[in-house]
Short mmCIF file of C-alpha atoms in Angstrom, two decimals:
data_model
loop_
_atom_site.label_atom_id
_atom_site.label_comp_id
_atom_site.label_asym_id
_atom_site.label_seq_id
_atom_site.Cartn_x
_atom_site.Cartn_y
_atom_site.Cartn_z
CA PHE A 1 1.78 -3.03 21.55
CA PHE A 2 -1.12 -4.95 22.63
CA CYS A 3 -1.36 -7.55 21.55
CA ARG A 4 -3.02 -9.91 23.94
CA GLN A 5 -6.63 -11.48 22.94
CA PHE A 6 -9.67 -10.29 24.32
CA GLU A 7 -11.91 -12.86 26.17
CA GLY A 8 -15.15 -12.76 27.43
CA ARG A 9 -15.07 -11.55 30.72
CA GLN A 10 -12.23 -8.91 30.21
CA THR A 11 -14.18 -5.39 30.16
CA LEU A 12 -12.69 -2.24 28.06
CA SER A 13 -11.98 -0.89 31.32
CA GLU A 14 -9.12 -3.36 31.36
CA PHE A 15 -8.42 -2.42 27.80
CA SER A 16 -8.05 0.84 28.23
CA HIS A 17 -5.21 0.40 30.77
CA SER A 18 -3.65 -2.12 28.80
CA GLN A 19 -3.55 0.53 26.82
CA ARG A 20 -1.85 2.77 28.54
CA SER A 21 1.33 0.85 29.03
CA MET A 22 1.41 1.11 25.53
CA SER A 23 4.84 2.82 23.92
CA GLY A 24 5.60 4.39 21.03
CA GLY A 25 4.05 4.12 17.41
CA VAL A 26 -0.35 2.26 17.05
CA ASP A 27 -0.47 -0.72 15.69
CA TRP A 28 -3.05 0.73 14.46
CA THR A 29 -4.40 -2.56 12.42
CA LYS A 30 -4.13 -4.47 15.50
CA ILE A 31 -5.97 -2.44 17.83
CA GLY A 32 -8.48 -1.20 15.98
CA SER A 33 -9.88 -4.67 14.93
CA GLN A 34 -9.94 -5.89 18.60
CA PHE A 35 -11.64 -1.95 19.24
CA ALA A 36 -14.31 -2.62 16.64
CA GLN A 37 -14.60 -6.49 18.01
CA HIS A 38 -15.22 -5.47 21.68
CA PHE A 39 -17.14 -3.02 21.54
CA ILE A 40 -19.73 -4.86 19.60
CA LYS A 41 -19.38 -7.06 22.52
CA CYS A 42 -20.10 -5.00 24.30
CA LEU A 43 -23.17 -3.65 22.23
CA ASP A 44 -24.59 -6.91 22.88
CA GLY A 45 -23.76 -7.21 26.05
CA LYS A 46 -25.78 -4.26 26.64
CA LYS A 47 -22.52 -3.22 29.23
CA TYR A 48 -23.64 0.35 28.73
CA GLY A 49 -21.34 1.48 31.08
CA GLU A 50 -17.95 0.29 30.26
CA LEU A 51 -18.69 1.92 26.08
CA SER A 52 -19.60 5.17 27.99
CA LYS A 53 -15.99 5.00 29.63
CA PHE A 54 -15.12 5.69 25.66
CA LEU A 55 -16.75 8.18 24.19
CA GLY A 56 -17.03 11.32 25.63
CA LYS A 57 -19.07 15.03 25.01
CA GLY A 58 -18.50 15.59 22.38
CA THR A 59 -18.52 11.76 20.76
CA ILE A 60 -21.33 12.74 17.46
CA ALA A 61 -23.06 8.74 16.61
CA SER A 62 -25.74 8.31 14.02
CA PHE A 63 -27.64 5.04 15.06
CA GLU A 64 -29.69 3.67 12.30
CA GLY A 65 -30.14 7.45 10.99
CA ASN A 66 -30.79 8.53 14.95
CA ASN A 67 -27.97 11.42 15.15
CA CYS A 68 -26.97 12.31 19.00
CA GLN A 69 -24.00 13.62 20.25
CA GLY A 70 -22.14 12.94 23.97
CA ALA A 71 -21.90 9.69 26.03
CA GLU A 72 -25.18 10.13 27.61
CA GLN A 73 -27.85 10.99 24.68
CA ILE A 74 -26.11 8.03 23.27
CA ILE A 75 -26.48 5.70 25.55
CA LYS A 76 -30.30 6.98 25.81
CA LEU A 77 -30.54 6.56 22.34
CA LEU A 78 -28.75 2.46 22.03
CA GLN A 79 -30.76 1.50 25.85
CA ALA A 80 -34.18 2.68 23.23
CA PHE A 81 -33.02 0.46 20.51
CA ASN A 82 -32.59 -2.64 23.34
CA LYS A 83 -36.65 -2.26 24.03
CA SER A 84 -37.15 -3.62 20.86
CA TYR A 85 -34.24 -5.59 20.04
CA PRO A 86 -33.27 -7.11 23.66
CA ASN A 87 -31.09 -9.75 22.57
CA THR A 88 -28.26 -9.00 19.41
CA GLU A 89 -25.65 -11.39 18.07
CA HIS A 90 -23.13 -9.83 15.57
CA LYS A 91 -21.22 -11.20 14.11
CA VAL A 92 -18.61 -9.17 11.83
CA SER A 93 -15.45 -7.90 10.74
CA VAL A 94 -13.16 -5.49 10.58
CA ASP A 95 -11.58 -3.15 8.21
CA VAL A 96 -8.84 -0.59 10.02
CA VAL A 97 -7.51 2.22 7.47
CA PRO A 98 -4.90 4.60 9.40
CA ILE A 99 -5.59 8.51 9.09
CA SER A 100 -3.58 10.32 11.01
CA GLY A 101 -0.73 9.45 13.66
CA ASP A 102 -3.17 9.49 16.14
CA THR A 103 -6.90 8.51 14.76
CA ALA A 104 -8.09 5.70 12.66
CA LEU A 105 -10.93 5.09 10.90
CA LEU A 106 -12.33 1.15 11.13
CA PHE A 107 -15.19 -0.12 9.20
CA ILE A 108 -17.42 -3.15 9.75
CA SER A 109 -19.31 -4.97 8.50
CA GLY A 110 -21.65 -8.32 8.77
CA LYS A 111 -24.41 -10.08 10.01
CA ARG A 112 -26.61 -9.53 13.38
CA ARG A 113 -29.06 -11.99 14.74
CA ASP A 114 -32.03 -10.57 17.84
CA ASN A 115 -35.42 -12.08 18.75
CA LYS A 116 -36.86 -11.19 15.33
CA HIS A 117 -34.31 -11.92 13.08
CA ARG A 118 -33.31 -15.64 14.86
CA LYS A 119 -32.08 -17.83 11.56
CA ILE A 120 -28.73 -16.93 10.18
CA GLU A 121 -30.24 -16.49 6.27
CA GLU A 122 -33.33 -13.66 8.58
CA ALA A 123 -29.67 -12.41 9.74
CA VAL A 124 -29.70 -8.70 8.86
CA CYS A 125 -27.24 -7.04 7.56
CA VAL A 126 -25.37 -4.49 9.62
CA SER A 127 -22.32 -1.82 9.22
CA SER A 128 -20.61 0.69 11.08
CA SER A 129 -18.16 3.09 11.12
CA ILE A 130 -15.97 3.72 14.45
CA ILE A 131 -13.15 6.90 13.64
CA LEU A 132 -11.16 6.15 17.14
CA THR A 133 -9.01 8.23 18.59
CA LYS A 134 -5.73 7.58 20.53
CA THR A 135 -5.79 9.40 23.50
CA LYS A 136 -2.76 10.99 26.70
CA GLY A 137 -5.26 8.33 28.70
CA GLY A 138 -6.03 5.19 26.14
CA PHE A 139 -8.57 5.37 23.45
CA SER A 140 -11.72 7.12 22.49
CA VAL A 141 -14.14 7.25 19.59
CA THR A 142 -14.66 10.86 18.56
CA ASN A 143 -17.62 9.82 15.66
CA TRP A 144 -20.05 6.37 15.88
CA LEU A 145 -22.47 5.33 12.43
CA TYR A 146 -23.99 2.52 13.09
CA ARG A 147 -26.60 0.90 9.92
CA GLY A 148 -29.12 -2.51 10.17
CA GLU A 149 -32.25 -2.29 8.14
CA LYS A 150 -32.97 1.85 8.09
CA LYS A 151 -32.56 3.60 4.49
CA SER A 152 -32.90 7.19 4.34
CA ALA A 153 -30.51 10.04 3.89
CA ASN A 154 -28.99 10.55 7.24
CA ILE A 155 -27.77 14.52 6.61
CA PRO A 156 -28.26 16.04 9.85
CA SER A 157 -27.48 19.91 8.38
CA LYS A 158 -27.28 22.61 5.41
CA GLU A 159 -23.27 22.25 6.29
CA LEU A 160 -23.26 18.91 5.93
CA GLU A 161 -25.50 18.92 2.10
CA ILE A 162 -21.89 19.03 0.03
CA GLY A 163 -21.22 15.79 1.89
CA GLY A 164 -23.97 14.28 0.24
CA LYS A 165 -23.52 15.13 -2.89
CA LEU A 166 -20.48 14.48 -3.16
CA THR A 167 -20.98 10.81 -2.01
CA GLU A 168 -23.45 10.81 -4.86
CA GLN A 169 -21.46 12.18 -7.36
CA PHE A 170 -18.29 10.01 -6.39
CA TYR A 171 -20.75 6.62 -6.91
CA LYS A 172 -22.38 8.13 -10.35
CA LEU A 173 -18.71 8.86 -11.59
CA TYR A 174 -16.70 5.22 -10.54
CA ASP A 175 -20.26 3.90 -11.76
CA GLU A 176 -20.20 5.73 -15.52
CA ASN A 177 -16.52 5.74 -15.71
CA MET A 178 -14.44 5.16 -12.83
CA LYS A 179 -10.88 7.26 -14.88
CA GLN A 180 -12.62 9.67 -14.12
CA LEU A 181 -12.26 9.60 -10.18
CA ARG A 182 -8.62 9.94 -10.27
CA PRO A 183 -8.53 13.54 -9.76
CA VAL A 184 -10.43 12.77 -6.23
CA TYR A 185 -7.08 11.02 -5.35
CA ASN A 186 -3.46 12.66 -4.52
CA ASN A 187 -0.07 10.56 -3.51
CA ASP A 188 -0.54 9.94 0.18
CA THR A 189 -4.90 8.64 -0.04
CA ARG A 190 -5.24 5.19 1.53
CA MET A 191 -8.26 2.64 0.54
CA LYS A 192 -8.61 -0.58 1.68
CA TYR A 193 -10.37 -3.11 -1.19
CA GLU A 194 -11.50 -5.91 -0.02
CA ARG A 195 -9.02 -7.80 1.23
CA ASP A 196 -5.76 -5.30 -0.35
CA GLU A 197 -4.43 -2.82 1.29
CA LEU A 198 -3.39 0.43 -1.56
CA LYS A 199 -1.23 3.23 -1.06
CA GLY A 200 -1.56 6.76 -3.62
CA ALA A 201 -3.46 7.41 -7.07
CA ASP A 202 -1.57 5.37 -8.11
CA MET A 203 -2.03 1.85 -7.41
CA ILE A 204 -4.94 2.61 -6.39
CA MET A 205 -6.60 3.41 -9.67
CA CYS A 206 -4.75 -0.20 -11.39
CA LYS A 207 -6.28 -2.37 -8.43
CA LEU A 208 -9.70 -0.15 -9.58
CA THR A 209 -8.54 -0.95 -13.56
CA PRO A 210 -9.54 -4.33 -14.96
CA GLY A 211 -6.33 -5.83 -16.13
CA ALA A 212 -3.98 -3.09 -15.53
CA SER A 213 -2.03 -5.47 -12.71
CA ASP A 214 -0.78 -7.56 -15.39
CA HIS A 215 -0.47 -5.15 -17.59
CA VAL A 216 2.02 -2.90 -15.11
CA GLU A 217 3.94 -6.71 -13.16
CA GLU A 218 4.44 -7.23 -17.36
CA THR A 219 5.56 -3.54 -18.72
CA LYS A 220 7.37 -2.87 -15.04
CA LYS A 221 8.98 -6.04 -14.75
CA VAL A 222 8.05 -5.67 -11.27
CA LYS A 223 4.99 -8.12 -8.81
CA LEU A 224 2.57 -5.55 -7.24
CA GLY A 225 0.62 -7.42 -4.30
CA PHE A 226 -2.63 -7.60 -5.40
CA ARG A 227 -4.73 -8.32 -8.88
CA SER A 228 -6.70 -5.57 -10.19
CA VAL A 229 -10.77 -5.68 -10.68
CA ARG A 230 -12.30 -8.87 -13.24
CA PHE A 231 -15.27 -6.94 -13.24
CA LYS A 232 -15.89 -3.84 -16.80
CA SER A 233 -18.74 -2.68 -15.64
CA VAL A 234 -20.55 -0.73 -12.27
CA LYS A 235 -23.87 -0.99 -11.09
CA HIS A 236 -23.79 0.85 -6.86
CA ASP A 237 -27.38 1.67 -5.32
CA LEU A 238 -26.72 3.90 -2.70
CA GLN A 239 -29.62 3.32 0.45
CA GLN A 240 -28.25 4.00 3.49
CA MET A 241 -25.67 7.28 3.55
CA ASP A 242 -24.98 9.20 7.10
CA ILE A 243 -22.58 12.42 6.90
CA HIS A 244 -21.11 13.47 9.90
CA PRO A 245 -18.45 16.55 10.12
CA ILE A 246 -15.09 14.70 10.95
CA LYS A 247 -12.71 17.68 12.33
CA ASN A 248 -12.27 19.75 8.31
CA VAL A 249 -13.45 16.66 6.90
CA LEU A 250 -16.41 14.79 5.78
#
């Protein structure tokens, strides 16, 4: 497994070479986190040539609500962004959720300082998602979403409107009575909730139900690796939404 730490002088091509030398399965937690951090560093460093090596003709991107496809168009979008923000510095954390043996979701969240937001208290809260796929030659980005200041619902086509409706309905049920969400999950569903990694409907609902972890440990005489949420009510305010097609899912 590739486990070398990234350094400022390391390039994405070197990272790809390290990946090609791997054999066996993929340690997605380690690989995904390192890839995401390095990808963001290259974004800050405006290393467009290096970034394009991981973007193919089919790569779909939504950057601050603007959609495009293909490495060339994505780089043009980033260059336009850098005209307004010539110097950026991201401080982010990464969560990795495997989707299949050769694909993983990388969720990136943190803050961005730039020429318009120089102080840490002025930094822009950002979130980004990358669908990373293992290929014969290394790894490639199939989907990339990035959000900072722009607030909107970005649904590129009518075929994807169902994704927006499902998202709104999901959080409506979550806020009203999260127990109604149980049919949404199955035994293979994976969830990353803050620091906890959960798999299967039972464990996810246990996490989302106040006091459930204590009840399970007491009645089943087992020790869980997480604690249930403590809040009894929650209210989500959806301000940003991007819907992407990923093979046969959204």
